[in-house]
Amino acid sequence: MPPRMLIIVDVQNDFCEGGALGVEGGGAVASRIAEHVREHGAGYDRILVSQDWHRGDTDNGGHFAVPPAEPDFSETWPVHCVAGTEGAALRTEIADLAEELGERLEIVLKGHGIPSYSVLEGTVNATGEQVDQLIADGHWEQIDVVGLAYDFCVRATALGSAERGAPVRVLRDLTAAVHPAGIPSLEEELTAAGVEIV
């Protein structure tokens, strides 16, 4: 039977309420993802968990709006998810899950020194695999994408996976958007690209 993959995108402290770039509903999404993995994790052959892992000594290729510049929340952002900081750490619900499942949850780091939205730009820590290559090479039965934020990193990951021929689903209840008003047009874009939204 062809393998199935779950990609958990950037469920980090800085992207949840109270963080540098908190998404409303981020904490609840973290809880629901953890519950989903506990209930359905055995059905996935691989579970990838990505983290933005930006440098603190540069603007990461223009990704950070450095004062006095103001972030536009589209292409430039407040300083967030600096490698090794509490903001870059996995949200408690996901960190606890990682402790429970050990090697079953494979950490992927992305965006060290550059803007990075898609998990396909990252590398699997334990194996050194490029996620892009892993998805392009795999004869996947299904890739499920969840996490934060729906309209940026989840979007980019889902679209990138679909472009490489993988059957992709976004599990809608397991994500939240920076700009909720834009969700209808976002979902039109995803559906047009062959991404299933469930």
Short mmCIF file of C-alpha atoms in Angstrom, two decimals:
data_model
loop_
_atom_site.label_atom_id
_atom_site.label_comp_id
_atom_site.label_asym_id
_atom_site.label_seq_id
_atom_site.Cartn_x
_atom_site.Cartn_y
_atom_site.Cartn_z
CA MET A 1 0.00 0.00 0.00
CA PRO A 2 1.43 3.44 -0.90
CA PRO A 3 2.60 5.49 2.08
CA ARG A 4 0.79 8.39 3.70
CA MET A 5 2.37 11.51 5.22
CA LEU A 6 1.25 14.19 7.66
CA ILE A 7 2.97 17.58 7.56
CA ILE A 8 2.46 19.73 10.66
CA VAL A 9 3.44 23.28 9.68
CA ASP A 10 5.07 25.77 12.09
CA VAL A 11 2.99 25.25 15.25
CA GLN A 12 5.41 27.40 17.24
CA ASN A 13 5.01 29.80 20.14
CA ASP A 14 5.52 32.90 17.99
CA PHE A 15 2.62 31.89 15.72
CA CYS A 16 0.17 31.29 18.58
CA GLU A 17 -1.61 33.83 20.76
CA GLY A 18 0.87 35.93 22.73
CA GLY A 19 3.68 35.31 20.24
CA ALA A 20 5.46 37.82 18.02
CA LEU A 21 3.19 36.91 15.11
CA GLY A 22 0.29 35.21 16.86
CA VAL A 23 -2.57 33.84 14.76
CA GLU A 24 -5.99 33.94 16.40
CA GLY A 25 -7.00 30.36 17.16
CA GLY A 26 -3.42 29.09 16.97
CA GLY A 27 -3.46 27.55 20.43
CA ALA A 28 -6.72 25.70 19.74
CA VAL A 29 -5.29 24.43 16.45
CA ALA A 30 -2.26 23.06 18.34
CA SER A 31 -4.57 21.12 20.67
CA ARG A 32 -6.65 19.73 17.81
CA ILE A 33 -3.56 18.65 15.87
CA ALA A 34 -2.19 16.82 18.92
CA GLU A 35 -5.54 15.07 19.35
CA HIS A 36 -5.62 14.16 15.64
CA VAL A 37 -2.15 12.60 15.82
CA ARG A 38 -3.00 10.61 18.94
CA GLU A 39 -6.13 9.26 17.26
CA HIS A 40 -4.92 8.82 13.68
CA GLY A 41 -1.11 8.95 13.81
CA ALA A 42 -0.75 5.21 13.24
CA GLY A 43 -2.27 5.72 9.79
CA TYR A 44 0.68 7.84 8.64
CA ASP A 45 3.98 6.37 7.53
CA ARG A 46 5.78 9.65 8.19
CA ILE A 47 4.90 12.69 10.29
CA LEU A 48 6.95 15.82 9.61
CA VAL A 49 6.87 18.77 12.01
CA SER A 50 8.31 21.99 10.60
CA GLN A 51 9.77 24.96 12.44
CA ASP A 52 10.67 28.39 11.12
CA TRP A 53 14.28 28.71 12.26
CA HIS A 54 15.38 32.22 11.32
CA ARG A 55 18.70 33.87 12.03
CA GLY A 56 18.77 36.57 14.68
CA ASP A 57 21.68 38.53 13.20
CA THR A 58 20.17 39.36 9.78
CA ASP A 59 16.81 40.32 8.30
CA ASN A 60 16.70 36.85 6.69
CA GLY A 61 16.72 38.12 3.13
CA GLY A 62 14.22 40.91 3.79
CA HIS A 63 11.77 38.62 5.62
CA PHE A 64 12.01 40.65 8.85
CA ALA A 65 10.93 44.30 8.84
CA VAL A 66 13.79 45.95 10.68
CA PRO A 67 12.82 49.18 12.50
CA PRO A 68 12.09 51.86 11.53
CA ALA A 69 10.48 49.87 8.68
CA GLU A 70 7.00 48.55 9.49
CA PRO A 71 5.95 45.02 8.53
CA ASP A 72 3.32 44.76 5.80
CA PHE A 73 2.14 41.30 7.01
CA SER A 74 2.30 40.05 3.44
CA GLU A 75 5.99 39.93 2.53
CA THR A 76 7.66 41.50 5.57
CA TRP A 77 7.04 40.48 9.18
CA PRO A 78 7.95 41.34 12.75
CA VAL A 79 11.01 39.50 14.05
CA HIS A 80 9.82 35.96 14.84
CA CYS A 81 10.99 32.37 15.32
CA VAL A 82 14.66 33.20 15.82
CA ALA A 83 16.60 29.94 16.09
CA GLY A 84 16.96 28.71 19.64
CA THR A 85 14.55 31.19 21.22
CA GLU A 86 11.36 30.41 23.12
CA GLY A 87 9.36 31.94 20.27
CA ALA A 88 10.80 29.39 17.82
CA ALA A 89 10.04 26.45 20.12
CA LEU A 90 7.17 24.13 19.33
CA ARG A 91 3.92 25.03 21.08
CA THR A 92 3.52 22.96 24.26
CA GLU A 93 0.85 20.67 22.82
CA ILE A 94 3.11 19.70 19.92
CA ALA A 95 6.27 19.56 22.05
CA ASP A 96 4.51 17.12 24.41
CA LEU A 97 3.44 15.05 21.42
CA ALA A 98 7.03 14.99 20.14
CA GLU A 99 8.19 13.71 23.53
CA GLU A 100 5.54 10.98 23.50
CA LEU A 101 6.21 9.79 19.98
CA GLY A 102 9.98 10.31 19.81
CA GLU A 103 11.44 9.50 16.38
CA ARG A 104 7.95 9.16 14.88
CA LEU A 105 7.77 12.97 14.72
CA GLU A 106 10.48 14.16 12.38
CA ILE A 107 11.59 17.77 12.81
CA VAL A 108 12.12 19.90 9.69
CA LEU A 109 13.88 23.28 9.98
CA LYS A 110 13.46 26.02 7.37
CA GLY A 111 14.19 29.69 6.74
CA HIS A 112 17.67 30.03 8.26
CA GLY A 113 18.77 33.32 6.72
CA ILE A 114 16.12 33.38 3.98
CA PRO A 115 12.36 33.92 3.66
CA SER A 116 10.72 30.51 3.74
CA TYR A 117 7.07 29.56 3.61
CA SER A 118 6.87 26.05 2.16
CA VAL A 119 8.02 23.08 4.24
CA LEU A 120 9.38 21.75 0.94
CA GLU A 121 12.24 24.23 1.40
CA GLY A 122 13.28 22.52 4.64
CA THR A 123 15.50 19.61 5.62
CA VAL A 124 14.61 16.66 7.85
CA ASN A 125 16.90 17.03 10.87
CA ALA A 126 17.49 13.38 11.63
CA THR A 127 18.14 12.18 8.08
CA GLY A 128 19.29 15.24 6.13
CA GLU A 129 16.61 14.59 3.49
CA GLN A 130 15.38 17.55 1.48
CA VAL A 131 11.59 17.62 1.90
CA ASP A 132 11.17 18.79 -1.71
CA GLN A 133 12.98 15.68 -2.96
CA LEU A 134 11.18 13.42 -0.50
CA ILE A 135 7.79 14.51 -1.84
CA ALA A 136 8.87 14.47 -5.49
CA ASP A 137 10.33 10.96 -5.09
CA GLY A 138 7.49 9.45 -3.09
CA HIS A 139 4.60 7.54 -4.54
CA TRP A 140 2.33 8.94 -1.87
CA GLU A 141 -1.20 7.76 -1.42
CA GLN A 142 -1.99 10.93 0.56
CA ILE A 143 -0.24 13.94 2.07
CA ASP A 144 -2.23 15.78 4.74
CA VAL A 145 -1.15 19.33 5.59
CA VAL A 146 -2.12 21.09 8.84
CA GLY A 147 -0.79 23.92 11.02
CA LEU A 148 -0.05 27.64 10.83
CA ALA A 149 -0.78 29.78 9.07
CA TYR A 150 -3.38 28.61 6.57
CA ASP A 151 -2.87 31.50 4.15
CA PHE A 152 0.94 31.45 4.13
CA CYS A 153 3.02 28.40 5.09
CA VAL A 154 0.19 25.84 4.94
CA ARG A 155 -0.83 27.27 1.54
CA ALA A 156 2.72 27.18 0.17
CA THR A 157 3.31 23.63 1.42
CA ALA A 158 0.05 22.31 0.00
CA LEU A 159 0.55 24.00 -3.38
CA GLY A 160 4.17 22.88 -3.61
CA SER A 161 3.23 19.28 -2.84
CA ALA A 162 0.43 19.32 -5.41
CA GLU A 163 2.81 20.75 -8.04
CA ARG A 164 5.02 17.71 -7.51
CA GLY A 165 2.14 15.40 -8.27
CA ALA A 166 1.26 14.35 -4.73
CA PRO A 167 -2.39 13.89 -3.68
CA VAL A 168 -2.76 16.62 -1.06
CA ARG A 169 -5.43 17.45 1.49
CA VAL A 170 -5.62 20.39 3.90
CA LEU A 171 -7.47 19.42 7.07
CA ARG A 172 -9.36 22.67 7.47
CA ASP A 173 -10.14 22.41 11.20
CA LEU A 174 -6.46 21.91 11.96
CA THR A 175 -5.32 25.29 10.68
CA ALA A 176 -5.94 29.03 11.18
CA ALA A 177 -5.29 32.05 8.97
CA VAL A 178 -3.51 35.38 9.42
CA HIS A 179 -6.18 37.03 7.25
CA PRO A 180 -9.45 35.08 7.79
CA ALA A 181 -11.37 37.30 5.36
CA GLY A 182 -9.23 35.94 2.53
CA ILE A 183 -10.07 32.27 3.17
CA PRO A 184 -12.72 31.93 0.41
CA SER A 185 -10.31 33.09 -2.32
CA LEU A 186 -7.50 31.02 -0.76
CA GLU A 187 -9.65 27.89 -0.93
CA GLU A 188 -10.57 28.62 -4.54
CA GLU A 189 -6.85 28.79 -5.34
CA LEU A 190 -6.09 25.55 -3.51
CA THR A 191 -8.98 23.68 -5.08
CA ALA A 192 -8.02 24.89 -8.56
CA ALA A 193 -4.52 23.49 -7.95
CA GLY A 194 -5.96 20.09 -7.06
CA VAL A 195 -5.69 20.37 -3.27
CA GLU A 196 -8.59 18.77 -1.44
CA ILE A 197 -9.97 20.69 1.56
CA VAL A 198 -11.65 18.52 4.19
#
